[in-house]
Short mmCIF file of C-alpha atoms in Angstrom, two decimals:
data_model
loop_
_atom_site.label_atom_id
_atom_site.label_comp_id
_atom_site.label_asym_id
_atom_site.label_seq_id
_atom_site.Cartn_x
_atom_site.Cartn_y
_atom_site.Cartn_z
CA MET U 145 34.72 -26.91 42.79
CA ASN U 146 36.11 -23.93 41.22
CA ASN U 147 34.26 -24.65 38.19
CA GLU U 148 30.84 -24.80 40.05
CA VAL U 149 31.64 -21.37 41.81
CA THR U 150 32.24 -19.82 38.47
CA VAL U 151 28.98 -21.18 36.80
CA ARG U 152 27.19 -20.10 40.09
CA ASP U 153 28.56 -16.45 39.82
CA GLU U 154 27.91 -16.27 36.09
CA SER U 155 24.21 -17.34 36.67
CA LYS U 156 23.83 -14.67 39.23
CA ARG U 157 25.36 -12.15 37.21
CA PHE U 158 23.12 -13.16 34.27
CA ILE U 159 19.79 -12.80 36.22
CA LYS U 160 20.89 -9.56 37.78
CA PHE U 161 21.51 -8.38 34.39
CA ILE U 162 18.11 -9.56 33.05
CA ILE U 163 16.42 -7.94 36.11
CA GLN U 164 18.03 -4.81 35.51
CA GLU U 165 17.20 -4.84 31.94
CA MET U 166 13.52 -5.34 32.41
CA LYS U 167 13.13 -2.32 34.37
CA PRO U 168 11.39 0.45 32.37
CA ARG U 169 13.55 3.47 30.88
CA GLY U 170 12.79 6.81 30.00
CA LYS U 171 9.60 8.89 30.60
CA TRP U 172 6.34 6.98 31.14
CA LEU U 173 4.01 9.70 30.22
CA THR U 174 4.43 9.89 26.58
CA PRO U 175 1.89 10.51 23.87
CA PHE U 176 2.50 7.13 22.62
CA ASN U 177 2.10 5.38 25.91
CA ILE U 178 -0.85 7.64 26.80
CA ILE U 179 -2.69 6.26 23.65
CA SER U 180 -1.57 2.79 23.49
CA ILE U 181 -1.73 1.64 26.93
CA PRO U 182 -5.71 1.81 27.11
CA ILE U 183 -6.18 0.40 23.80
CA ILE U 184 -4.02 -2.64 24.76
CA LEU U 185 -5.98 -3.07 27.95
CA LEU U 186 -9.17 -2.78 26.12
CA GLY U 187 -7.90 -5.38 23.53
CA LEU U 188 -7.08 -7.70 26.47
CA VAL U 189 -10.66 -7.27 27.87
CA ILE U 190 -11.89 -8.05 24.20
CA LEU U 191 -9.67 -11.10 23.77
CA TYR U 192 -11.02 -12.64 27.06
CA PHE U 193 -14.54 -12.29 25.77
CA ARG U 194 -13.38 -13.89 22.49
CA PHE U 195 -11.72 -16.73 24.06
CA VAL U 196 -14.45 -17.53 26.77
CA TYR U 197 -17.67 -16.89 24.52
CA GLY U 198 -16.38 -17.41 21.12
CA LEU U 199 -15.62 -15.45 17.93
CA GLY U 200 -19.36 -14.41 17.49
CA SER U 201 -19.38 -12.41 20.77
CA VAL U 202 -17.08 -9.84 19.52
CA THR U 203 -16.77 -10.19 15.62
CA ASN U 204 -19.08 -9.84 12.76
CA LEU U 205 -17.90 -13.08 10.99
CA SER U 206 -20.59 -15.58 10.00
CA GLN U 207 -20.64 -18.89 7.83
CA GLU U 208 -20.69 -16.62 4.75
CA PHE U 209 -17.82 -14.48 5.94
CA PRO U 210 -15.53 -17.00 7.87
CA TRP U 211 -12.29 -14.68 7.23
CA GLY U 212 -12.53 -11.25 8.52
CA PHE U 213 -10.21 -8.26 9.28
CA TRP U 214 -7.84 -10.21 11.57
CA ILE U 215 -6.89 -12.42 8.76
CA GLY U 216 -7.25 -9.80 5.89
CA PHE U 217 -5.23 -7.17 7.84
CA ASP U 218 -3.16 -8.73 10.50
CA VAL U 219 -2.07 -11.79 8.60
CA VAL U 220 -2.48 -11.26 4.83
CA THR U 221 -1.40 -7.46 4.93
CA GLY U 222 0.94 -7.66 7.87
CA VAL U 223 3.11 -10.48 6.27
CA ALA U 224 3.34 -8.54 3.10
CA PHE U 225 4.64 -5.48 5.22
CA ALA U 226 7.24 -7.85 6.63
CA GLY U 227 8.94 -8.50 3.47
CA GLY U 228 11.50 -6.13 3.93
CA ALA U 229 13.67 -8.42 5.93
CA TYR U 230 14.03 -11.09 3.11
CA VAL U 231 14.71 -8.33 0.55
CA ILE U 232 17.31 -6.60 2.53
CA THR U 233 19.06 -9.77 3.80
CA PHE U 234 19.19 -10.82 -0.08
CA VAL U 235 20.78 -7.38 -1.08
CA VAL U 236 23.33 -7.58 1.83
CA TYR U 237 24.23 -11.16 2.19
CA ILE U 238 23.85 -12.61 -1.33
CA MET U 239 24.38 -9.41 -3.65
CA ARG U 240 27.02 -8.10 -1.25
CA VAL U 241 25.86 -4.57 -1.38
CA ASP U 242 27.42 -3.06 1.94
CA LYS U 243 25.56 0.18 1.88
CA TYR U 244 22.59 -1.45 3.56
CA HIS U 245 24.44 -3.38 6.34
CA SER U 246 23.54 -0.68 8.84
CA ILE U 247 19.70 -1.40 8.57
CA VAL U 248 20.22 -5.26 8.54
CA ARG U 249 19.61 -5.86 12.10
CA VAL U 250 16.65 -3.62 12.52
CA THR U 251 14.90 -4.73 9.41
CA VAL U 252 15.38 -8.46 10.40
CA LEU U 253 14.05 -7.46 14.00
CA ASN U 254 11.08 -5.81 12.31
CA GLY U 255 10.32 -8.82 10.19
CA LEU U 256 10.67 -11.18 13.14
CA LEU U 257 8.25 -9.20 15.44
CA ALA U 258 5.89 -8.71 12.45
CA TYR U 259 5.62 -12.48 11.87
CA MET U 260 5.34 -13.11 15.63
CA PHE U 261 2.56 -10.72 16.18
CA TYR U 262 0.67 -10.57 12.74
CA ALA U 263 0.94 -14.35 12.20
CA GLY U 264 0.59 -14.96 15.89
CA ALA U 265 -2.74 -13.09 15.43
CA LEU U 266 -3.87 -16.13 13.33
CA VAL U 267 -4.52 -17.82 16.71
CA LEU U 268 -7.29 -15.29 17.51
CA ASP U 269 -9.22 -15.86 14.21
CA LEU U 270 -9.36 -19.80 14.58
CA GLY U 271 -12.72 -21.13 15.95
CA ARG U 272 -10.82 -23.77 17.56
CA PRO U 273 -7.24 -22.15 18.36
CA TRP U 274 -5.84 -25.35 19.81
CA HIS U 275 -6.11 -26.94 16.57
CA ILE U 276 -3.23 -24.55 15.20
CA ILE U 277 -0.66 -27.20 16.24
CA ASN U 278 -2.15 -29.98 14.01
CA PRO U 279 -0.13 -29.41 10.71
CA ILE U 280 3.06 -29.29 12.77
CA ILE U 281 2.36 -32.29 15.12
CA GLY U 282 0.87 -34.55 12.22
CA ASN U 283 -2.62 -34.76 13.78
CA SER U 284 -4.11 -34.48 10.20
CA PHE U 285 -1.19 -32.84 8.20
CA GLY U 286 -3.36 -31.69 5.40
CA LEU U 287 -0.57 -32.23 2.75
CA SER U 288 -2.82 -30.94 -0.10
CA SER U 289 -3.76 -27.78 1.64
CA VAL U 290 -2.01 -24.24 0.93
CA LEU U 291 -2.37 -23.54 4.53
CA PHE U 292 -0.36 -26.55 5.42
CA LEU U 293 2.52 -24.82 3.39
CA VAL U 294 1.85 -21.51 4.99
CA ALA U 295 2.02 -22.83 8.47
CA TRP U 296 5.15 -24.66 8.15
CA HIS U 297 6.78 -21.93 6.26
CA PHE U 298 5.73 -19.22 8.98
CA LEU U 299 7.26 -21.49 11.59
CA ILE U 300 10.53 -22.31 9.69
CA TYR U 301 10.91 -18.87 8.57
CA MET U 302 10.35 -17.21 12.08
CA THR U 303 13.24 -19.73 13.33
CA ALA U 304 15.45 -18.56 10.47
CA GLU U 305 14.85 -14.84 11.26
CA PHE U 306 15.58 -15.62 15.05
CA VAL U 307 18.87 -17.26 14.05
CA GLU U 308 19.71 -14.06 11.75
CA PHE U 309 18.92 -11.74 14.81
CA SER U 310 20.46 -14.05 17.49
CA PRO U 311 24.06 -12.37 17.04
CA VAL U 312 22.52 -9.14 18.47
CA ILE U 313 21.25 -11.12 21.58
CA ALA U 314 24.53 -12.78 22.16
CA GLU U 315 26.22 -9.37 21.86
CA TRP U 316 23.81 -7.88 24.13
CA LEU U 317 24.52 -10.67 26.70
CA ASN U 318 28.13 -10.64 26.00
CA TRP U 319 28.33 -14.18 25.11
CA LYS U 320 31.47 -14.12 22.74
CA LYS U 321 31.54 -17.73 21.88
CA THR U 322 27.75 -17.82 21.16
CA GLU U 323 27.96 -14.82 19.11
CA LYS U 324 30.70 -16.22 16.89
CA PHE U 325 28.76 -19.46 16.48
CA VAL U 326 25.37 -17.94 15.61
CA LYS U 327 27.07 -15.46 13.29
CA SER U 328 28.60 -18.39 11.34
CA LEU U 329 24.81 -19.64 10.76
CA THR U 330 23.73 -16.37 9.39
CA LEU U 331 24.41 -16.90 5.66
CA GLY U 332 22.68 -20.40 5.76
CA ALA U 333 19.55 -18.89 7.67
CA VAL U 334 19.52 -16.01 5.06
CA ILE U 335 19.41 -18.27 2.31
CA LEU U 336 16.79 -20.51 3.76
CA GLY U 337 14.74 -17.48 4.89
CA ILE U 338 14.69 -15.95 1.33
CA SER U 339 13.50 -19.33 -0.21
CA LEU U 340 10.86 -19.79 2.42
CA SER U 341 9.81 -16.02 1.92
CA THR U 342 9.37 -16.38 -1.81
CA LEU U 343 7.22 -19.40 -1.41
CA HIS U 344 4.97 -18.21 1.57
CA GLN U 345 4.34 -14.74 0.28
CA SER U 346 3.08 -16.26 -2.85
CA GLY U 347 1.59 -18.90 -0.80
CA LEU U 348 -0.87 -16.42 1.00
CA GLY U 349 -1.96 -15.45 -2.55
CA ALA U 350 -2.52 -19.05 -3.53
CA LEU U 351 -4.90 -19.42 -0.54
CA PHE U 352 -7.41 -17.31 -2.58
CA LEU U 353 -6.93 -19.60 -5.73
CA MET U 354 -9.68 -21.76 -4.58
CA ALA U 355 -12.21 -18.89 -4.04
CA LYS U 356 -12.51 -17.99 -7.70
CA PRO U 357 -16.47 -17.71 -7.81
CA LYS U 358 -16.31 -15.63 -4.48
CA ILE U 359 -13.63 -12.84 -5.38
CA HIS U 360 -14.54 -10.26 -7.94
CA PRO U 361 -13.05 -11.00 -11.31
CA LEU U 362 -11.00 -7.59 -11.27
CA TRP U 363 -9.13 -8.95 -8.24
CA TYR U 364 -9.14 -12.83 -8.98
CA SER U 365 -6.46 -14.08 -11.19
CA GLU U 366 -4.63 -17.42 -11.57
CA PHE U 367 -1.54 -15.24 -11.05
CA ILE U 368 -2.34 -14.02 -7.64
CA PRO U 369 0.64 -15.79 -6.07
CA ILE U 370 3.07 -13.99 -8.29
CA LEU U 371 1.07 -10.68 -7.79
CA PHE U 372 1.38 -11.22 -3.90
CA PHE U 373 5.19 -12.16 -4.10
CA VAL U 374 6.16 -9.09 -6.39
CA SER U 375 4.03 -6.54 -4.25
CA SER U 376 5.56 -7.84 -1.09
CA ILE U 377 8.91 -6.61 -2.41
CA TYR U 378 8.14 -2.96 -2.65
CA ALA U 379 5.56 -3.17 0.44
CA GLY U 380 8.63 -4.39 2.51
CA LEU U 381 10.95 -1.59 0.95
CA SER U 382 8.21 0.99 1.69
CA MET U 383 7.76 -0.39 5.29
CA ILE U 384 11.51 0.14 5.76
CA ILE U 385 11.25 3.64 4.48
CA PHE U 386 8.41 4.63 6.67
CA GLU U 387 9.56 2.86 9.77
CA GLY U 388 13.16 3.83 9.05
CA THR U 389 12.16 7.61 8.87
CA ILE U 390 10.32 7.28 12.36
CA SER U 391 13.11 5.26 14.21
CA HIS U 392 15.78 7.71 12.60
CA ARG U 393 13.86 10.59 14.72
CA VAL U 394 12.75 8.60 17.70
CA PHE U 395 15.86 6.82 18.33
CA LYS U 396 18.48 9.22 17.04
CA ASP U 397 20.70 9.00 20.20
CA LEU U 398 20.96 5.16 19.64
CA ILE U 399 22.09 5.43 15.90
CA ASP U 400 25.86 5.65 15.36
CA PRO U 401 26.98 8.85 13.47
CA LYS U 402 28.17 6.86 10.50
CA SER U 403 24.65 5.47 9.89
CA HIS U 404 23.26 8.93 10.38
CA HIS U 405 25.29 10.10 7.44
CA SER U 406 24.53 7.27 4.93
CA PHE U 407 20.76 7.47 6.01
CA ASP U 408 19.68 9.60 2.89
CA ASP U 409 21.51 7.37 0.52
CA ILE U 410 20.12 4.37 1.86
CA MET U 411 16.52 5.78 1.66
CA LEU U 412 17.26 6.81 -2.04
CA GLY U 413 18.40 3.37 -2.71
CA LEU U 414 15.39 1.79 -1.27
CA GLY U 415 13.18 4.15 -3.30
CA LYS U 416 14.89 3.18 -6.42
CA GLY U 417 14.28 -0.46 -5.75
CA ALA U 418 10.52 0.37 -4.94
CA ALA U 419 10.20 2.42 -8.13
CA ILE U 420 11.31 -0.57 -10.34
CA THR U 421 9.18 -3.15 -8.46
CA MET U 422 6.18 -1.22 -8.55
CA PHE U 423 6.62 -0.62 -12.15
CA VAL U 424 6.92 -4.19 -12.86
CA TYR U 425 3.89 -4.99 -10.45
CA TYR U 426 1.81 -2.53 -12.51
CA PHE U 427 2.56 -4.12 -15.77
CA PHE U 428 1.64 -7.55 -14.38
CA LYS U 429 -1.59 -5.92 -13.39
CA ALA U 430 -2.13 -4.47 -16.78
CA LEU U 431 -1.25 -7.63 -18.63
CA ILE U 432 -3.51 -9.71 -16.57
CA PHE U 433 -6.26 -7.09 -17.02
CA ILE U 434 -5.83 -7.48 -20.84
CA HIS U 435 -5.36 -11.13 -20.75
CA GLY U 436 -8.57 -11.55 -18.85
CA GLN U 437 -10.55 -8.97 -21.18
CA HIS U 438 -11.91 -6.94 -18.26
CA TRP U 439 -12.88 -4.02 -20.18
CA THR U 440 -16.48 -4.33 -19.37
CA LEU U 441 -15.97 -4.60 -15.75
CA ILE U 442 -14.42 -1.11 -15.13
CA THR U 443 -17.70 0.77 -16.02
CA ASP U 444 -19.11 0.33 -12.69
CA GLY U 445 -18.35 1.29 -9.14
CA TRP U 446 -15.95 -1.96 -8.52
CA GLY U 447 -14.17 -0.75 -11.65
CA LEU U 448 -13.61 2.70 -10.21
CA TRP U 449 -12.63 1.13 -7.01
CA TYR U 450 -10.08 -1.09 -8.95
CA LEU U 451 -8.56 1.77 -10.97
CA THR U 452 -8.32 3.72 -7.68
CA GLU U 453 -5.97 1.00 -6.20
CA VAL U 454 -4.12 0.35 -9.24
CA ILE U 455 -3.55 4.02 -10.70
CA GLY U 456 -3.81 6.02 -7.34
CA PHE U 457 -1.84 3.51 -5.18
CA VAL U 458 0.44 1.71 -7.43
CA LEU U 459 1.31 3.67 -10.59
CA ILE U 460 1.24 7.28 -8.91
CA PRO U 461 3.46 6.32 -5.96
CA GLY U 462 5.67 4.41 -8.33
CA PHE U 463 6.17 7.57 -10.28
CA MET U 464 6.58 9.66 -7.18
CA TYR U 465 9.34 7.08 -6.04
CA ALA U 466 11.17 7.68 -9.43
CA PHE U 467 10.81 11.37 -9.12
CA GLY U 468 11.88 11.42 -5.69
CA VAL U 469 15.02 9.46 -6.46
CA ARG U 470 15.81 11.54 -9.64
CA ASN U 471 15.63 14.77 -7.58
CA ARG U 472 16.95 13.47 -4.38
CA SER U 473 13.88 14.48 -2.53
CA LEU U 474 13.23 12.34 0.81
CA SER U 475 10.04 13.97 1.28
CA ILE U 476 8.47 12.75 -1.96
CA ILE U 477 10.00 9.31 -1.21
CA ARG U 478 8.39 9.16 2.10
CA ILE U 479 4.86 10.38 0.64
CA ALA U 480 5.31 7.64 -1.87
CA ALA U 481 5.98 5.04 0.71
CA ILE U 482 2.73 5.83 2.66
CA LEU U 483 0.87 5.68 -0.50
CA SER U 484 2.22 2.32 -1.44
CA LEU U 485 1.55 0.96 2.05
CA ILE U 486 -2.14 2.26 1.76
CA GLY U 487 -2.20 0.37 -1.77
CA ILE U 488 -0.92 -2.86 -0.42
CA MET U 489 -3.45 -2.60 2.40
CA LEU U 490 -6.21 -1.95 -0.16
CA ASN U 491 -5.34 -4.65 -2.43
CA ARG U 492 -4.77 -7.33 0.49
CA LEU U 493 -8.29 -6.08 1.85
CA ASN U 494 -9.88 -5.98 -1.40
CA THR U 495 -8.85 -9.67 -2.09
CA SER U 496 -9.67 -11.00 1.15
CA ILE U 497 -12.55 -8.87 2.54
CA ILE U 498 -14.11 -6.00 0.37
CA ALA U 499 -14.24 -7.80 -3.03
CA TYR U 500 -14.60 -11.12 -1.38
CA ASN U 501 -18.30 -12.38 -1.76
CA TRP U 502 -18.84 -9.05 -3.66
CA ASN U 503 -22.26 -10.16 -4.78
CA ALA U 504 -23.65 -11.32 -1.26
CA VAL U 505 -26.91 -9.63 -0.06
CA VAL U 506 -25.41 -8.93 3.27
CA HIS U 507 -21.90 -7.80 3.38
CA TYR U 508 -19.38 -8.24 6.16
CA ILE U 509 -18.31 -4.95 8.09
CA PRO U 510 -15.75 -5.55 10.94
CA SER U 511 -16.91 -4.78 14.41
CA TRP U 512 -15.18 -2.13 16.54
CA GLN U 513 -13.82 -4.84 18.74
CA GLU U 514 -11.99 -6.25 15.67
CA PHE U 515 -10.50 -2.85 15.03
CA VAL U 516 -9.39 -2.46 18.64
CA VAL U 517 -7.64 -5.88 18.86
CA THR U 518 -5.90 -5.04 15.54
CA LEU U 519 -4.56 -1.76 17.09
CA MET U 520 -3.72 -3.75 20.11
CA VAL U 521 -1.48 -6.20 18.29
CA ILE U 522 0.19 -3.45 16.35
CA PHE U 523 0.85 -1.38 19.59
CA ALA U 524 2.20 -4.51 21.47
CA GLU U 525 4.41 -4.94 18.68
CA ILE U 526 5.87 -1.44 18.91
CA TRP U 527 6.34 -1.96 22.71
CA VAL U 528 8.30 -4.88 22.17
CA PHE U 529 10.24 -3.32 19.34
CA ARG U 530 10.98 -0.38 21.54
CA TRP U 531 12.17 -2.33 24.60
CA ILE U 532 14.53 -4.38 22.33
CA VAL U 533 16.03 -1.51 20.47
CA THR U 534 16.73 0.58 23.59
CA ARG U 535 18.61 -2.42 25.09
CA MET U 536 20.22 -4.48 22.41
CA PRO U 537 22.67 -3.15 19.80
CA VAL U 538 19.95 -3.08 16.88
CA PHE U 539 21.08 0.18 15.32
CA LYS U 540 24.76 -1.02 14.89
CA SER U 541 26.02 -2.30 11.76
CA SER U 542 26.26 -6.28 11.43
CA HIS U 543 29.93 -6.23 10.63
CA MET Z 189 -10.00 -16.69 -53.31
CA ASP Z 190 -9.28 -15.66 -49.84
CA SER Z 191 -9.99 -11.87 -48.92
CA PHE Z 192 -7.63 -9.83 -46.94
CA TYR Z 193 -9.03 -9.19 -43.48
CA TYR Z 194 -7.26 -7.23 -40.35
CA VAL Z 195 -6.30 -9.10 -37.34
CA ASN Z 196 -8.43 -8.13 -34.37
CA ILE Z 197 -5.57 -7.54 -31.60
CA PHE Z 198 -8.20 -7.82 -28.99
CA GLU Z 199 -9.08 -11.43 -29.94
CA THR Z 200 -5.59 -12.67 -30.43
CA LYS Z 201 -2.58 -12.01 -27.99
CA GLY Z 202 -1.49 -8.96 -30.09
CA LEU Z 203 -2.31 -6.64 -27.54
CA GLU Z 204 -0.40 -8.67 -24.81
CA TYR Z 205 2.62 -8.70 -26.91
CA LEU Z 206 2.45 -4.94 -27.51
CA LEU Z 207 1.94 -4.28 -23.91
CA LEU Z 208 5.13 -6.15 -23.23
CA MET Z 209 7.19 -4.46 -25.75
CA ILE Z 210 6.04 -1.27 -24.47
CA PHE Z 211 7.17 -2.54 -20.66
CA LEU Z 212 10.45 -3.50 -22.01
CA VAL Z 213 11.06 -0.15 -23.58
CA LEU Z 214 9.78 1.91 -20.55
CA LEU Z 215 11.66 -0.15 -18.10
CA ILE Z 216 14.95 0.61 -19.81
CA LEU Z 217 13.77 4.46 -19.66
CA LEU Z 218 12.97 4.26 -15.95
CA VAL Z 219 16.24 2.62 -15.05
CA ARG Z 220 18.07 5.36 -16.97
CA TYR Z 221 15.91 8.01 -15.34
CA ILE Z 222 16.41 7.16 -11.77
CA SER Z 223 20.13 6.16 -12.21
CA PRO Z 224 22.38 8.95 -11.21
CA PRO Z 225 23.94 10.81 -14.08
CA THR Z 226 27.41 9.55 -15.09
CA GLU Z 227 30.18 12.18 -15.09
CA LYS Z 228 31.32 13.00 -18.76
CA LYS Z 229 34.93 12.08 -19.53
CA LYS Z 230 37.09 15.28 -19.46
CA ARG Z 231 38.85 15.83 -22.60
CA PHE Z 232 42.33 17.36 -22.13
#
């Protein structure tokens, strides 16, 4: 009887707490809200047309170009940007570098949300979206397909990231025993997460291996999986620098003073990691270029475009990172992070859209609706991120 | 009698090995460049 009363009281307290937390906090009329709300609403209207009348009603996709901006940007680019979570958890939990403990939670949250929203955006691009469950339930597994690997990896990786983040939820709900239990799972989840990340980051590149005749030779290589994996490391680090800089300003009241002081050092450390990775990536590109004897291909417009990507958005930001770290200049590191992110975006879009079917007579250009839906996905992710960090102890160290 | 001829490094893997050697040297230089300078030992 007594037990029953306690459970009932606890349930009431829990429901009351959740209702309280669901209420909006802070000012409503902020520049971000004014811009994002109309775009999210417009995006929802476009999605209504997409699901009722089909892909052709809102996109410029065709039989020649079945993969467009939603796959090229949301999935292929977004997943590379989410690479920071596996890099940081590796550094903190495996390499035992304590310096980065204060950013583990926020980085894992970013990774988890990126996967949920960007990989979730895959549903929008499927002609028959209800078939997305097939590789999971076994209705035609497609064992020999790279997409089978990517689908399973996405699913398991999101679960692993949720486990990594669950101590924060347990702490927020004040569930001490659950918190202790899920904390004990962290290391296992991290090891699983890192293994899966290395495989599916490269797996996304492997998707393009079968499109050899369609991709411009400057972007096609049998080493695409390795290039995708290596570039996801510095993409993730650059994203942490970019998001960290914004979060540090917007949520400065939520960050504990200790983390405030170590922020500069953390940014410099991330910059150092990015500089070395970009250097390695650049030489991979050079080696592949020489191995493929592509000298004759850089004399036309495509060649110039390729050099812009590789020199302008890999080599130069790589040098900027190194220079910024050497001179302890955070502003140079931030500019390098933005250039690196643009470089990753260019590389992924070049591989999946721009240099894809490069010799076709009619080329694919995304419709305005595709851009709006992509913006909607990004804004929706930021809304959820903001809701979580203003309620849960995300900016606290995971010690 | 065999005549002497130069190896064309564009046709062989010479250029790739050369690039790899340059990479390794430059990587060491880069790591040294971005590492914080170590304090010199004071002589008493």
